[in-house]
Each structure stands twice: as C-alpha cells, then as structure tokens.
Amino acid sequence: MINIRLNAALGGALTGLLLLVVALGFVWMPYDPIAIDLAHPLDPPSSAHWFGTDEFGRDVLSRAMLGARISVAIALAVVVAAVGAGAFIGALAGLLRGWVDRVVMGLSDAILAFPGMLLALALIAVMGASRGSMVLALAIAYLPSVVRVVRGAVLSIREREFVEASLVAGDSRLYTLFSHILPNTLPPLVVLATSLFGWVVLSESALSFLGVGVPPPAPTWGNMLSAARPYMENGSWLSVVPGLCIAVTLLGINLLGDALRDRLDPRREA
Amino acid sequence: MIAYIAKRLLLTLPTLILVALVVFFLIRLIPGDPALVMLGDAGDAASLAALRQDLGLDRSLPVQFLVWLGYALRGDLGHSILTGEPVAAVIWDRFQLTALVVLVAVSLATLIAMAAGLLAAWKRDSALDLAVVGTAALVLAVPSFWLGLILLLVFGLKLGWLPVVGYVPFSESATEAVLFLVLPILTLVIIESGVLTRMMRSSAIDVLNLEYVTHARAKGVPERAVLWRHVLPNAFAPTLTLIGLILGHLLGGIAVIETVFTLPGLGRLMVDAILARDYPVLQGCLLFTAVIYMAVNLAVDLCYPFFDPRVTAQ
C-alpha cells in the first residue's frame, strides 16, 4: 500500500512538473529556442544560460522546453488516435464476433509480428519523415495492443447481466455499447493509455535520434541528443540535458502507470 | 506434447503469410513504378525492362506477390541500389554482429535478473527489496541510447579506457573487437536487466505464496533448496516469455545502440537503407526481422513445456 502511495505521489509530481514546464513554455522561455547566436557557441552552463548553449549558440534550456512541448503534443496525438481507433475497432470485433473478429485479430497479429519500433520505421520510410507521418506510424504500430485490450474486455462484459438487461429492456445495440459496455472497459484502457504515453515518448525520441523523426531545426529531446554527438568532448552538457528530460518524464509516467494499475486492477500485486 | 508442437507450428503459418503480404505491399505503397523504386537512379532502360519482366509487373498483383515470395523463399531478396551487393548476403553479414551483442547481453541480463529478482522477492519489503525495485524503476526510465552516450562520455572520453568511434571485425583483431563491444553490451545489460528483474521478482512473489512452498518449508527443506528447487524454476517460466519478446525485439536491430557506438549491425543497415531510399535492402531487412521475431517467439513457446508442463495439457 505504501508503495502505491509513493508511486502515485512521485509519479504525479514528476508528470505535473512536465506539464508545468510545457505550460510555462507557452508564456515564457528564457531565449528564442531557434535564434542563432554565433557569439556564444558551446557556452557551458552559467547564470545567463542555465543549461549552456549549443554549437549555434542557442539556449539549451529554451530548446529543452520547446522539445517538451513537441514531445508531449506528439505523444498525446498518438495516444488519442490509437486509443480512439483501437477502442472502436476492438469494441466492434468483440461485439459482432464472427468474420469481423477474425479479420481484425488476423490483421493485428500481422502488425504484432513486427517489433513496434521497426514497423514505425518502415511506415515512416514509406511516408517520408515528418511530424504527421510519425504520429500516424506510431499510432498504427501501437493500435493492436489497444484493440486486444478492448476486445478482451468487451467479450467478458457482454456476457454480464446488466448488458442483457439493457438489451431485454429494448435499448438498441449501439446504445448498449456506448452507455453500458464501453464505460466498463475504461479502467484497463486508462492504464494502457498511460503506459502508451511513455512508450510513445521513448519511441519518438529514438526515431528523432536516428534522424527519421522530427526534422531540425525544431528541437526534440531525441534530435538534440543526436546533434550533441560531435560535441561530446567540449559540450558534454548537450548530451546530458535532453537525456535527463526524457528519463525524468518516463520515470514520472511509469510510476503513475504502476500506481494506476495497482489501484484499478486489484488482482495484480495482491 | 507432439500435438502441442504441431499445433503451434501450424498457427505460425497464417501469420507468416500475412507478414509477407505486409512487407510486399508496404514497399508497393511507395508511389511510382516498382521497378524504378527497386533500381533507383542507377538503372538504365534495359535493366529496368529486365526487372519489370522479372518482377512480373505486367501481370496481376497476386501473381506479382507469388513471384516475389518465390524469390524470397529461395533466399533471393534482390540487390542493394547503393552497392549492388545481394541483399540476403549483406543482411546475414550484419546480423551476425547484432546477434552476438544481443545474445551476450540478454544472457548476462537474465543472470542478473534471476539473482536480483529472487532475492528481492525472498526479502520482500526489506531495504534490499526497495533498492532493487527502485533501481529497476530508474533503469526503466532511461533511454538506451542516452545511457550509451553517457557511458561513452565517461569510459571513452573522460577516462579514456575504451575506444569511442568505429569497429574492428573479429577477423582482424579479436581483442580490439571485444574492446569495441564492451560498452554496447554493458548498455544493453543494464537496460534489459531492469524489465527482467521486475518480472522475475513479481513472479517469484506469486510462487512464494503458493502452498507447495509452504509445504516444503513445513517439512523442513532448507530455505536455499526451497528457493533453488521450487521457486526459481516455477518463477522462471513467465520470465522466459518476456526474454523471448526481448530477444526477438533486439535481434531485429538495436538501431539506436548501433548508432551510438557506430557498429555495423542489422539495425543500422535498415536505418541507412531508409535514409538512402535503398528499398530492396529495407524490404529484405523487414522480412528478415519479422521472421526472426516470429522464430524466437516460436522457440520460446516450444521450450515452455519444459518449465511448465501444464501448458501442453490445454
């Protein structure tokens, strides 16, 4: 129990900090994150630039703040797309069963036969590297996990008495789906969406690090790390700051996800 | 047992066909003449016409798929646009390095996870348990490529103990090759032991609560034997599934790790193919990776009955 509270408190605090930084970035940033200042390239951290400057004299703190906004926006877009489409498809498969279910499960098996990152890489290769194609690629790669969770939940919920009662009372199948079945799939879905958010932040930074994600000059934590590689010797802060941002974000999300899972699914960690 | 194996093998077949379909159509989604896509700018009119004939582009799409599948089954994945080398040979060459790094790293991570997870479960809620759980949570939050960069910064640049950029193949100098591989393997060991330790700990906790453990303790079996003979084998079964997933995932290319340490592995090959629009290589990598991923998961499922005989009964 103590563990759950600690997870929830720490996870909530770190995630709150991330959202606060993103919100602050809309009203105030120390410097223009894209503005080049050739008089101050590779300045180490100081009172003027808390996290130093990069090879073009751009303020690393401001870039990390903008990077947080881009990462969170992409992760939110992917989670909303994957959860929205996945919940619909999964509910349809669980409700209609028969050939619809077989086709959906067959397709999701085929997608799951590829490691998630690789499928995203391949889709980006076909669509070209941009923010939009990355969101679409990651949403498709993570779609099957949502479909499976929702389908499983619907299959077990549809046999319950309150669903039968709703149908016997004359409610339409669509009404029953939206007002009785889908709300009951929410707890596992919330847990999954939280983990999904963390996975997407990690995948997005990895793709950007590899050079197939968000193209520069827009900063993301991943492409900042990639750009830092030639300056490891005399600009080590460039390699440290963006990675620390990713790690703190993931730690917060993971802890929050663990706490949610323990809370919403009492069977685990009994 | 035989029925279980046969059933599992049969179940693989439809997925394999679907995977082939996905890989085939993914590359066909790229706008433009497929022959032009496969040859790049290098092709002249004659070789273009020859390839069109070869791929059966004048015939229907299902026929084209069967033609492609026929070539792939015979190990012919086409030629690289950039280098002209046969794709299958390049993939196999790169795969060996990736496989070496991954197999060594996952074996070491498994050993660490087994020890740490079992101990933490045994001394549940102690300071040791808290330390193990806390370390695992921290490790889980660290991206592998960042850990790699930091290790490189510390051991390569600041301390100067290990080489920073490049790679020397084993055929040239075994000792140098090992020096280049220490940090990538260390990075992977740290990252993967985080997930595995968590898994091992939670399944060991489940097993420790079971009646046969209480029974063994009650009849006076020494605690060490309880852990070794009763808890470890039973707690290992779920971890094995996870190891399979991790292995399949990593063998398909540790692109980010290979990028950090400039290793010529399979993952880097695929990313370079994407950046250079070398579609035959990309297609080959995708197919190979998916097949490896499935093969590893199949192997794990087939090993599973040895750890948990109950699964064959279903």
Coordinates of C-alpha atoms in Angstrom, one line a residue:
Chain A
M1 CA 0.0 0.0 0.0
I2 CA 2.8 2.4 0.9
N3 CA 4.4 1.5 -2.4
I4 CA 1.3 2.5 -4.3
R5 CA 1.0 5.9 -2.5
L6 CA 4.7 6.6 -3.1
N7 CA 4.4 5.7 -6.7
A8 CA 1.3 7.8 -7.2
A9 CA 2.9 10.8 -5.3
L10 CA 6.2 10.7 -7.1
G11 CA 4.7 9.9 -10.5
G12 CA 2.1 12.6 -10.1
A13 CA 4.7 15.2 -9.1
L14 CA 7.1 14.4 -12.0
T15 CA 4.3 14.3 -14.6
G16 CA 2.9 17.6 -13.1
L17 CA 6.3 19.1 -13.4
L18 CA 6.5 18.1 -17.1
L19 CA 3.0 19.7 -17.8
L20 CA 4.0 22.8 -15.9
V21 CA 7.2 23.2 -18.0
V22 CA 5.1 22.8 -21.2
A23 CA 2.5 25.3 -19.9
L24 CA 5.3 27.8 -18.9
G25 CA 6.8 27.5 -22.3
F26 CA 3.7 29.0 -23.9
V27 CA 4.1 32.2 -21.9
W28 CA 7.8 32.5 -21.2
M29 CA 11.1 31.0 -22.3
P30 CA 14.5 32.4 -21.3
Y31 CA 15.6 32.8 -25.0
D32 CA 14.2 32.2 -28.5
P33 CA 14.9 28.4 -28.9
I34 CA 15.6 28.7 -32.6
A35 CA 17.6 32.0 -32.6
I36 CA 21.2 31.5 -33.6
D37 CA 23.8 33.4 -31.6
L38 CA 27.2 32.9 -33.1
A39 CA 29.0 35.0 -30.5
H40 CA 28.3 32.3 -27.8
P41 CA 28.7 28.8 -29.3
L42 CA 29.1 25.9 -26.8
D43 CA 28.9 28.1 -23.7
P44 CA 29.0 25.9 -20.6
P45 CA 26.1 26.2 -18.1
S46 CA 26.2 29.7 -16.4
S47 CA 23.8 32.2 -14.8
A48 CA 22.9 33.6 -18.2
H49 CA 22.3 30.1 -19.8
W50 CA 21.4 27.6 -17.0
F51 CA 21.9 24.6 -19.3
G52 CA 24.5 26.2 -21.5
T53 CA 24.3 26.8 -25.3
D54 CA 24.7 24.5 -28.3
E55 CA 27.0 24.7 -31.3
F56 CA 25.0 27.5 -32.8
G57 CA 24.8 29.5 -29.5
R58 CA 21.1 28.5 -29.0
D59 CA 19.9 28.3 -25.4
V60 CA 19.6 24.7 -24.3
L61 CA 17.0 25.3 -21.6
S62 CA 14.7 27.0 -24.1
R63 CA 15.2 24.3 -26.6
A64 CA 14.5 21.6 -24.0
M65 CA 11.3 23.5 -23.1
L66 CA 10.1 23.6 -26.7
G67 CA 11.2 20.0 -27.0
A68 CA 9.0 19.1 -24.1
R69 CA 6.0 20.7 -25.9
I70 CA 6.7 18.9 -29.1
S71 CA 7.2 15.5 -27.4
V72 CA 4.0 15.9 -25.3
A73 CA 2.0 17.0 -28.3
I74 CA 3.1 14.1 -30.4
A75 CA 2.6 11.6 -27.6
L76 CA -0.9 13.0 -26.9
A77 CA -1.8 12.8 -30.6
V78 CA -0.6 9.2 -30.9
V79 CA -2.4 8.1 -27.7
V80 CA -5.7 9.8 -28.7
A81 CA -5.5 8.3 -32.2
A82 CA -4.5 4.8 -31.1
V83 CA -6.9 4.7 -28.2
G84 CA -9.8 6.2 -30.2
A85 CA -9.5 4.0 -33.2
G86 CA -8.4 0.9 -31.2
A87 CA -11.4 1.2 -28.8
F88 CA -13.8 1.5 -31.7
I89 CA -12.3 -1.4 -33.7
G90 CA -11.8 -3.6 -30.6
A91 CA -15.4 -3.0 -29.4
L92 CA -16.7 -3.8 -32.9
A93 CA -14.7 -7.1 -33.0
G94 CA -15.8 -8.1 -29.5
L95 CA -19.4 -7.2 -30.1
L96 CA -20.0 -8.6 -33.7
R97 CA -17.6 -11.6 -33.4
G98 CA -17.7 -13.9 -36.4
W99 CA -15.8 -12.9 -39.5
V100 CA -15.3 -9.3 -38.4
D101 CA -13.5 -10.5 -35.3
R102 CA -11.4 -13.0 -37.3
V103 CA -10.3 -10.3 -39.8
V104 CA -9.4 -7.8 -37.0
M105 CA -7.5 -10.3 -35.0
G106 CA -5.7 -11.6 -38.1
L107 CA -4.6 -8.1 -39.0
S108 CA -3.5 -7.2 -35.5
D109 CA -1.5 -10.5 -35.4
A110 CA 0.3 -9.4 -38.6
I111 CA 1.1 -6.0 -37.1
L112 CA 2.3 -7.5 -33.8
A113 CA 4.6 -9.9 -35.8
F114 CA 6.9 -6.8 -36.3
P115 CA 8.7 -5.3 -33.4
G116 CA 6.8 -1.9 -32.8
M117 CA 9.8 0.4 -33.5
L118 CA 10.7 -1.4 -36.8
L119 CA 7.1 -1.1 -38.1
A120 CA 7.1 2.6 -37.3
L121 CA 10.5 2.9 -39.0
A122 CA 9.1 1.2 -42.1
L123 CA 6.0 3.2 -42.3
I124 CA 8.0 6.4 -41.9
A125 CA 10.2 5.2 -44.7
V126 CA 7.2 4.9 -47.0
M127 CA 5.5 8.2 -45.9
G128 CA 8.6 10.3 -45.5
A129 CA 9.9 11.8 -42.3
S130 CA 7.6 14.5 -40.8
R131 CA 5.7 15.1 -37.7
G132 CA 2.4 13.8 -39.3
S133 CA 3.8 10.6 -40.6
M134 CA 5.5 9.9 -37.3
V135 CA 2.2 10.3 -35.4
L136 CA 0.4 8.0 -37.9
A137 CA 3.2 5.4 -37.9
L138 CA 3.4 5.2 -34.1
A139 CA -0.4 5.1 -33.9
I140 CA -0.6 2.2 -36.3
A141 CA 2.2 0.4 -34.5
Y142 CA 0.5 0.6 -31.1
L143 CA -3.1 0.1 -32.4
P144 CA -3.2 -3.7 -32.0
S145 CA -2.4 -3.5 -28.2
V146 CA -5.4 -1.2 -27.7
V147 CA -7.6 -3.4 -29.9
R148 CA -6.7 -6.5 -28.0
V149 CA -7.4 -5.0 -24.6
V150 CA -10.8 -3.5 -25.6
R151 CA -11.9 -6.6 -27.4
G152 CA -11.0 -8.8 -24.4
A153 CA -12.9 -6.5 -22.1
V154 CA -15.9 -6.3 -24.3
L155 CA -16.0 -10.1 -24.7
S156 CA -16.2 -10.6 -21.0
I157 CA -18.5 -7.6 -20.3
R158 CA -21.1 -8.6 -23.0
E159 CA -21.9 -11.8 -21.1
R160 CA -22.8 -9.8 -17.9
E161 CA -26.4 -9.4 -16.7
F162 CA -26.6 -5.7 -17.0
V163 CA -25.9 -5.9 -20.7
E164 CA -28.6 -8.5 -21.2
A165 CA -30.9 -6.4 -19.1
S166 CA -30.3 -3.3 -21.3
L167 CA -31.0 -5.4 -24.5
V168 CA -34.1 -7.0 -23.0
A169 CA -35.4 -3.6 -21.9
G170 CA -35.3 -2.7 -25.6
D171 CA -32.2 -0.5 -25.9
S172 CA -30.6 -0.6 -29.3
R173 CA -27.3 -2.4 -29.6
L174 CA -25.4 0.8 -30.3
Y175 CA -26.9 2.5 -27.2
T176 CA -26.0 -0.5 -25.1
L177 CA -22.4 -0.4 -26.5
F178 CA -21.9 3.2 -25.7
S179 CA -23.7 3.5 -22.4
H180 CA -23.0 0.1 -20.8
I181 CA -20.2 -1.8 -22.4
L182 CA -17.6 0.9 -23.3
P183 CA -17.6 2.7 -19.9
N184 CA -16.7 -0.6 -18.3
T185 CA -13.7 -1.0 -20.5
L186 CA -12.3 2.3 -19.2
P187 CA -10.2 1.1 -16.2
P188 CA -7.9 -1.2 -18.3
L189 CA -7.9 1.4 -21.1
V190 CA -6.7 4.2 -18.8
V191 CA -3.8 2.0 -17.5
L192 CA -2.9 1.1 -21.1
A193 CA -3.1 4.8 -22.3
T194 CA -0.7 5.8 -19.5
S195 CA 1.9 3.2 -20.5
L196 CA 1.3 4.0 -24.2
F197 CA 2.2 7.7 -23.5
G198 CA 5.5 6.6 -22.0
W199 CA 6.3 4.2 -24.9
V200 CA 5.5 6.9 -27.4
V201 CA 7.7 9.5 -25.8
L202 CA 10.5 6.9 -25.8
S203 CA 9.9 5.8 -29.4
E204 CA 9.6 9.4 -30.7
S205 CA 12.9 10.3 -29.1
A206 CA 14.6 7.2 -30.5
L207 CA 13.2 7.9 -34.0
S208 CA 14.3 11.5 -33.8
F209 CA 17.7 10.4 -32.5
L210 CA 18.1 8.1 -35.6
G211 CA 17.3 11.1 -37.8
V212 CA 13.9 9.8 -39.1
G213 CA 11.7 11.6 -36.6
V214 CA 11.0 15.3 -36.2
P215 CA 13.4 17.1 -38.6
P216 CA 15.5 20.0 -37.3
P217 CA 15.6 23.0 -36.6
A218 CA 12.5 22.2 -34.5
P219 CA 14.1 20.8 -31.3
T220 CA 13.0 17.5 -29.7
W221 CA 14.9 15.7 -27.0
G222 CA 15.9 13.0 -29.5
N223 CA 17.3 15.2 -32.2
M224 CA 19.1 17.4 -29.6
L225 CA 20.9 14.2 -28.4
S226 CA 21.7 13.3 -32.0
A227 CA 23.1 16.7 -32.7
A228 CA 25.1 16.6 -29.5
R229 CA 27.2 13.6 -30.5
P230 CA 30.1 15.5 -32.3
Y231 CA 30.4 17.8 -29.2
M232 CA 30.7 15.2 -26.5
E233 CA 34.3 16.3 -25.7
N234 CA 33.8 20.0 -25.2
G235 CA 30.0 20.2 -24.8
S236 CA 29.1 17.4 -22.5
W237 CA 26.0 19.2 -21.1
L238 CA 24.5 18.9 -24.6
S239 CA 24.4 15.1 -24.2
V240 CA 23.3 15.2 -20.6
V241 CA 20.3 17.7 -20.5
P242 CA 18.0 16.2 -23.2
G243 CA 18.5 12.6 -21.9
L244 CA 17.7 13.7 -18.3
C245 CA 14.5 15.3 -19.6
I246 CA 13.4 12.0 -21.2
A247 CA 14.4 10.0 -18.2
V248 CA 12.5 12.2 -15.7
T249 CA 9.4 12.2 -18.0
L250 CA 9.5 8.4 -18.3
L251 CA 10.1 7.9 -14.6
G252 CA 7.0 10.0 -13.8
I253 CA 4.8 8.3 -16.4
N254 CA 5.9 4.8 -15.4
L255 CA 5.3 5.4 -11.7
L256 CA 1.9 6.9 -12.4
G257 CA 1.1 3.9 -14.6
D258 CA 2.2 1.5 -11.9
A259 CA 0.1 3.3 -9.3
L260 CA -3.0 3.3 -11.6
R261 CA -2.6 -0.3 -12.4
D262 CA -2.4 -1.3 -8.8
R263 CA -5.4 0.9 -8.0
L264 CA -7.7 -0.1 -10.9
D265 CA -6.8 -3.8 -11.1
P266 CA -6.6 -5.1 -7.6
R267 CA -5.9 -8.7 -8.8
R268 CA -2.3 -7.7 -9.6
E269 CA 0.2 -7.4 -6.8
A270 CA -2.4 -8.7 -4.3
Chain B
M1 CA 3.5 -32.9 -26.4
I2 CA 3.7 -33.7 -30.1
A3 CA 0.2 -32.4 -30.6
Y4 CA 1.2 -29.1 -28.9
I5 CA 4.2 -28.6 -31.1
A6 CA 2.3 -29.4 -34.2
K7 CA -0.5 -27.0 -33.3
R8 CA 2.0 -24.2 -32.5
L9 CA 3.8 -24.8 -35.8
L10 CA 0.5 -24.7 -37.8
L11 CA -0.5 -21.5 -36.1
T12 CA 2.7 -19.8 -37.3
L13 CA 1.8 -20.4 -41.0
P14 CA -1.0 -17.9 -41.5
T15 CA 0.9 -15.2 -39.6
L16 CA 3.9 -15.8 -41.8
I17 CA 1.8 -15.4 -44.9
L18 CA 0.3 -12.2 -43.5
V19 CA 3.8 -10.8 -42.7
A20 CA 5.0 -11.5 -46.2
L21 CA 1.9 -9.7 -47.5
V22 CA 2.5 -6.7 -45.3
V23 CA 6.2 -6.4 -46.3
F24 CA 5.3 -6.8 -50.0
F25 CA 2.5 -4.2 -50.0
L26 CA 4.3 -1.7 -47.8
I27 CA 7.0 -1.2 -50.4
R28 CA 4.4 -1.2 -53.2
L29 CA 2.7 1.7 -51.3
I30 CA 5.6 3.9 -52.3
P31 CA 4.4 6.0 -55.2
G32 CA 5.9 5.3 -58.6
D33 CA 7.0 2.4 -60.8
P34 CA 8.1 -0.5 -58.5
A35 CA 10.9 -1.4 -60.9
L36 CA 12.2 2.2 -60.8
V37 CA 11.8 2.1 -57.0
M38 CA 13.9 -1.0 -56.7
L39 CA 16.6 0.1 -59.1
G40 CA 16.9 3.7 -58.1
D41 CA 18.6 6.2 -60.4
A42 CA 21.3 3.6 -61.2
G43 CA 19.1 1.6 -63.7
D44 CA 19.3 2.1 -67.5
A45 CA 16.4 1.4 -69.7
A46 CA 17.5 -2.2 -70.5
S47 CA 17.9 -3.3 -66.9
L48 CA 14.7 -1.6 -66.0
A49 CA 12.8 -3.5 -68.6
A50 CA 14.5 -6.7 -67.5
L51 CA 13.5 -6.2 -63.9
R52 CA 9.9 -5.4 -64.9
Q53 CA 9.8 -8.7 -66.7
D54 CA 11.4 -10.4 -63.7
L55 CA 9.0 -9.0 -61.1
G56 CA 6.1 -9.8 -63.4
L57 CA 4.9 -6.2 -63.3
D58 CA 2.8 -6.8 -66.5
R59 CA 0.7 -9.4 -64.6
S60 CA -1.8 -9.1 -61.8
L61 CA -0.9 -8.1 -58.2
P62 CA -1.4 -11.6 -56.7
V63 CA 0.9 -13.1 -59.3
Q64 CA 3.4 -10.4 -58.6
F65 CA 3.3 -11.3 -54.9
L66 CA 3.8 -15.0 -55.6
V67 CA 6.7 -14.2 -57.9
W68 CA 8.3 -12.1 -55.1
L69 CA 7.6 -14.7 -52.5
G70 CA 9.1 -17.4 -54.7
Y71 CA 12.4 -15.4 -54.9
A72 CA 12.3 -14.7 -51.2
L73 CA 11.9 -18.4 -50.3
R74 CA 14.9 -19.2 -52.4
G75 CA 16.9 -16.6 -50.4
D76 CA 17.0 -14.1 -53.3
L77 CA 16.0 -10.7 -51.8
G78 CA 17.3 -8.6 -54.7
H79 CA 20.3 -6.3 -54.9
S80 CA 21.1 -3.1 -53.0
I81 CA 20.6 0.0 -55.0
L82 CA 23.6 1.7 -53.4
T83 CA 26.2 -1.1 -53.5
G84 CA 24.8 -3.6 -55.9
E85 CA 25.5 -6.4 -53.4
P86 CA 22.9 -9.2 -52.9
V87 CA 20.6 -8.1 -50.0
A88 CA 20.5 -11.5 -48.4
A89 CA 24.3 -11.7 -48.0
V90 CA 24.5 -8.2 -46.6
I91 CA 21.7 -8.9 -44.1
W92 CA 23.4 -12.1 -42.9
D93 CA 26.7 -10.4 -42.6
R94 CA 25.3 -7.5 -40.4
F95 CA 23.0 -9.9 -38.4
Q96 CA 25.9 -11.8 -37.0
L97 CA 27.3 -8.8 -35.2
T98 CA 23.9 -7.8 -33.9
A99 CA 23.2 -11.4 -32.8
L100 CA 26.5 -11.6 -30.9
V101 CA 25.9 -8.4 -29.0
V102 CA 22.3 -9.2 -28.2
L103 CA 22.8 -12.8 -27.1
V104 CA 25.7 -12.0 -24.8
A105 CA 23.8 -9.0 -23.3
V106 CA 20.5 -10.8 -22.8
S107 CA 22.2 -13.9 -21.2
L108 CA 24.0 -11.6 -18.7
A109 CA 20.9 -9.6 -18.0
T110 CA 18.9 -12.8 -17.4
L111 CA 21.5 -14.0 -14.8
I112 CA 21.4 -10.6 -13.0
A113 CA 17.6 -10.5 -13.1
M114 CA 17.3 -14.1 -11.7
A115 CA 19.5 -13.3 -8.8
A116 CA 18.2 -9.8 -8.0
G117 CA 14.5 -10.7 -8.6
L118 CA 14.6 -13.8 -6.5
L119 CA 16.5 -12.1 -3.6
A120 CA 14.1 -9.1 -3.7
A121 CA 11.1 -11.4 -3.6
W122 CA 12.5 -13.5 -0.8
K123 CA 13.3 -10.5 1.3
R124 CA 10.2 -8.6 0.3
D125 CA 9.7 -5.1 1.7
S126 CA 13.2 -5.1 3.1
A127 CA 15.8 -2.4 2.3
L128 CA 17.3 -4.7 -0.3
D129 CA 13.9 -5.2 -2.0
L130 CA 13.4 -1.4 -2.1
A131 CA 16.8 -0.9 -3.5
V132 CA 16.2 -3.5 -6.3
V133 CA 12.7 -2.1 -7.1
G134 CA 14.0 1.4 -7.1
T135 CA 17.0 0.7 -9.3
A136 CA 14.8 -1.2 -11.8
A137 CA 12.3 1.7 -12.0
L138 CA 15.2 4.1 -12.6
V139 CA 16.7 1.9 -15.3
L140 CA 13.3 1.5 -17.0
A141 CA 13.1 5.3 -17.4
V142 CA 16.5 5.7 -19.0
P143 CA 16.5 5.5 -22.9
S144 CA 19.2 3.0 -24.0
F145 CA 20.8 5.5 -26.4
W146 CA 21.2 8.1 -23.7
L147 CA 22.8 5.6 -21.3
G148 CA 25.1 4.6 -24.2
L149 CA 26.1 8.2 -24.8
I150 CA 26.8 8.7 -21.1
L151 CA 28.8 5.5 -20.8
L152 CA 30.8 6.6 -23.8
L153 CA 31.3 10.1 -22.3
V154 CA 32.6 8.6 -19.0
F155 CA 34.6 5.5 -20.1
G156 CA 35.6 6.6 -23.6
L157 CA 36.3 10.4 -23.3
K158 CA 36.8 11.2 -19.6
L159 CA 38.6 8.1 -18.5
G160 CA 39.9 7.0 -21.9
W161 CA 39.7 3.3 -21.1
L162 CA 37.7 2.2 -24.2
P163 CA 37.6 3.3 -27.9
V164 CA 34.9 5.8 -28.8
V165 CA 34.2 5.6 -32.5
G166 CA 34.4 2.7 -35.0
Y167 CA 34.6 -1.0 -35.0
V168 CA 37.2 -3.7 -35.8
P169 CA 35.8 -7.0 -37.0
F170 CA 36.8 -10.2 -35.1
S171 CA 38.5 -11.5 -38.2
E172 CA 41.1 -8.7 -38.0
S173 CA 41.7 -8.5 -34.2
A174 CA 39.7 -10.3 -31.6
T175 CA 40.9 -8.3 -28.7
E176 CA 40.2 -5.0 -30.3
A177 CA 36.7 -6.2 -31.4
V178 CA 36.0 -7.1 -27.8
L179 CA 37.1 -3.6 -26.6
F180 CA 34.6 -2.1 -29.0
L181 CA 31.8 -4.3 -27.9
V182 CA 32.2 -3.8 -24.1
L183 CA 30.1 -0.6 -23.9
P184 CA 27.3 -1.6 -26.2
I185 CA 26.9 -4.9 -24.4
L186 CA 27.1 -3.1 -21.0
T187 CA 24.4 -0.7 -22.1
L188 CA 22.0 -3.4 -23.1
V189 CA 22.7 -5.5 -20.0
I190 CA 21.8 -2.5 -17.7
I191 CA 18.7 -1.6 -19.7
E192 CA 17.3 -5.1 -20.2
S193 CA 18.0 -6.3 -16.6
G194 CA 15.6 -3.6 -15.4
V195 CA 12.5 -5.2 -17.0
L196 CA 13.6 -8.7 -16.4
T197 CA 14.3 -8.1 -12.7
R198 CA 10.8 -6.7 -12.2
M199 CA 9.2 -9.6 -14.0
M200 CA 11.3 -12.2 -12.1
R201 CA 10.5 -10.5 -8.7
S202 CA 6.8 -10.4 -9.3
S203 CA 6.5 -14.0 -10.5
A204 CA 8.8 -15.2 -7.6
I205 CA 6.4 -13.4 -5.2
D206 CA 3.5 -15.2 -6.7
V207 CA 5.2 -18.6 -6.4
L208 CA 6.4 -17.9 -2.8
N209 CA 2.7 -17.6 -1.8
L210 CA 1.8 -21.0 -3.2
E211 CA 1.0 -24.0 -1.0
Y212 CA 3.8 -26.2 -2.2
V213 CA 6.3 -23.7 -1.0
T214 CA 4.7 -23.5 2.5
H215 CA 4.6 -27.3 2.4
A216 CA 8.3 -27.6 1.5
R217 CA 9.2 -25.2 4.3
A218 CA 7.0 -27.0 6.8
K219 CA 8.6 -30.4 6.1
G220 CA 12.0 -28.8 6.9
V221 CA 13.5 -28.3 3.4
P222 CA 16.4 -25.9 3.8
E223 CA 15.5 -22.3 2.6
R224 CA 18.2 -22.4 0.0
A225 CA 16.8 -25.6 -1.5
V226 CA 13.3 -24.1 -1.4
L227 CA 14.4 -21.2 -3.5
W228 CA 16.6 -23.2 -5.9
R229 CA 14.4 -26.2 -6.5
H230 CA 10.9 -24.9 -6.0
V231 CA 10.7 -21.2 -6.5
L232 CA 13.3 -20.5 -9.2
P233 CA 12.1 -23.0 -11.9
N234 CA 8.5 -22.0 -11.5
A235 CA 9.1 -18.3 -11.4
F236 CA 11.3 -18.5 -14.4
A237 CA 8.5 -19.6 -16.8
P238 CA 6.8 -16.2 -17.2
T239 CA 10.2 -14.5 -17.4
L240 CA 11.1 -16.8 -20.3
T241 CA 8.2 -15.4 -22.4
L242 CA 9.5 -11.9 -21.7
I243 CA 13.0 -13.0 -22.7
G244 CA 11.6 -14.3 -25.9
L245 CA 9.9 -11.0 -26.7
I246 CA 13.1 -9.0 -25.8
L247 CA 15.3 -11.3 -27.9
G248 CA 13.1 -11.0 -30.9
H249 CA 12.9 -7.3 -30.5
L250 CA 16.6 -6.8 -30.1
L251 CA 17.7 -9.3 -32.8
G252 CA 15.6 -7.3 -35.2
G253 CA 18.0 -4.5 -34.8
I254 CA 19.3 -2.4 -32.0
A255 CA 19.5 0.5 -34.3
V256 CA 19.9 3.2 -31.6
I257 CA 22.6 1.3 -29.8
E258 CA 24.4 0.6 -33.1
T259 CA 24.1 4.3 -34.0
V260 CA 25.6 5.5 -30.6
F261 CA 28.6 3.1 -30.9
T262 CA 28.9 3.2 -34.7
L263 CA 28.6 -0.6 -35.0
P264 CA 27.8 -2.0 -38.5
G265 CA 24.8 -4.1 -37.3
L266 CA 21.4 -5.0 -38.8
G267 CA 19.5 -2.1 -37.2
R268 CA 21.9 0.5 -38.6
L269 CA 21.6 -1.2 -42.0
M270 CA 17.9 -0.7 -42.0
V271 CA 18.0 2.9 -40.9
D272 CA 20.7 3.7 -43.5
A273 CA 18.5 2.0 -46.1
I274 CA 15.6 4.2 -45.1
L275 CA 17.7 7.4 -45.3
A276 CA 19.2 6.4 -48.6
R277 CA 15.9 5.1 -50.0
D278 CA 17.5 1.7 -50.7
Y279 CA 14.2 -0.1 -50.9
P280 CA 15.4 -3.6 -51.7
V281 CA 17.6 -3.6 -48.5
L282 CA 14.7 -2.1 -46.5
Q283 CA 12.3 -4.8 -47.7
G284 CA 14.8 -7.6 -47.0
C285 CA 15.5 -6.2 -43.5
L286 CA 11.8 -6.0 -42.7
L287 CA 11.1 -9.6 -43.9
F288 CA 14.2 -11.0 -42.1
T289 CA 13.4 -9.2 -38.9
A290 CA 9.8 -10.3 -38.8
V291 CA 10.7 -13.9 -39.5
I292 CA 13.4 -13.8 -36.7
Y293 CA 10.9 -12.2 -34.3
M294 CA 8.4 -15.0 -35.0
A295 CA 11.0 -17.7 -34.9
V296 CA 12.3 -16.6 -31.5
N297 CA 8.7 -16.5 -30.1
L298 CA 8.0 -19.9 -31.6
A299 CA 11.2 -21.3 -30.0
V300 CA 10.2 -19.9 -26.6
D301 CA 6.7 -21.4 -26.9
L302 CA 8.3 -24.7 -27.7
C303 CA 10.6 -24.5 -24.7
Y304 CA 7.8 -23.5 -22.4
P305 CA 6.6 -27.1 -21.6
F306 CA 10.0 -27.9 -20.1
F307 CA 9.5 -25.3 -17.5
D308 CA 5.7 -25.5 -17.1
P309 CA 4.3 -28.9 -18.3
R310 CA 0.8 -27.7 -17.7
V311 CA 0.6 -25.8 -21.0
T312 CA 0.7 -28.9 -23.1
A313 CA -2.4 -30.2 -21.3
Q314 CA -4.6 -27.4 -22.6

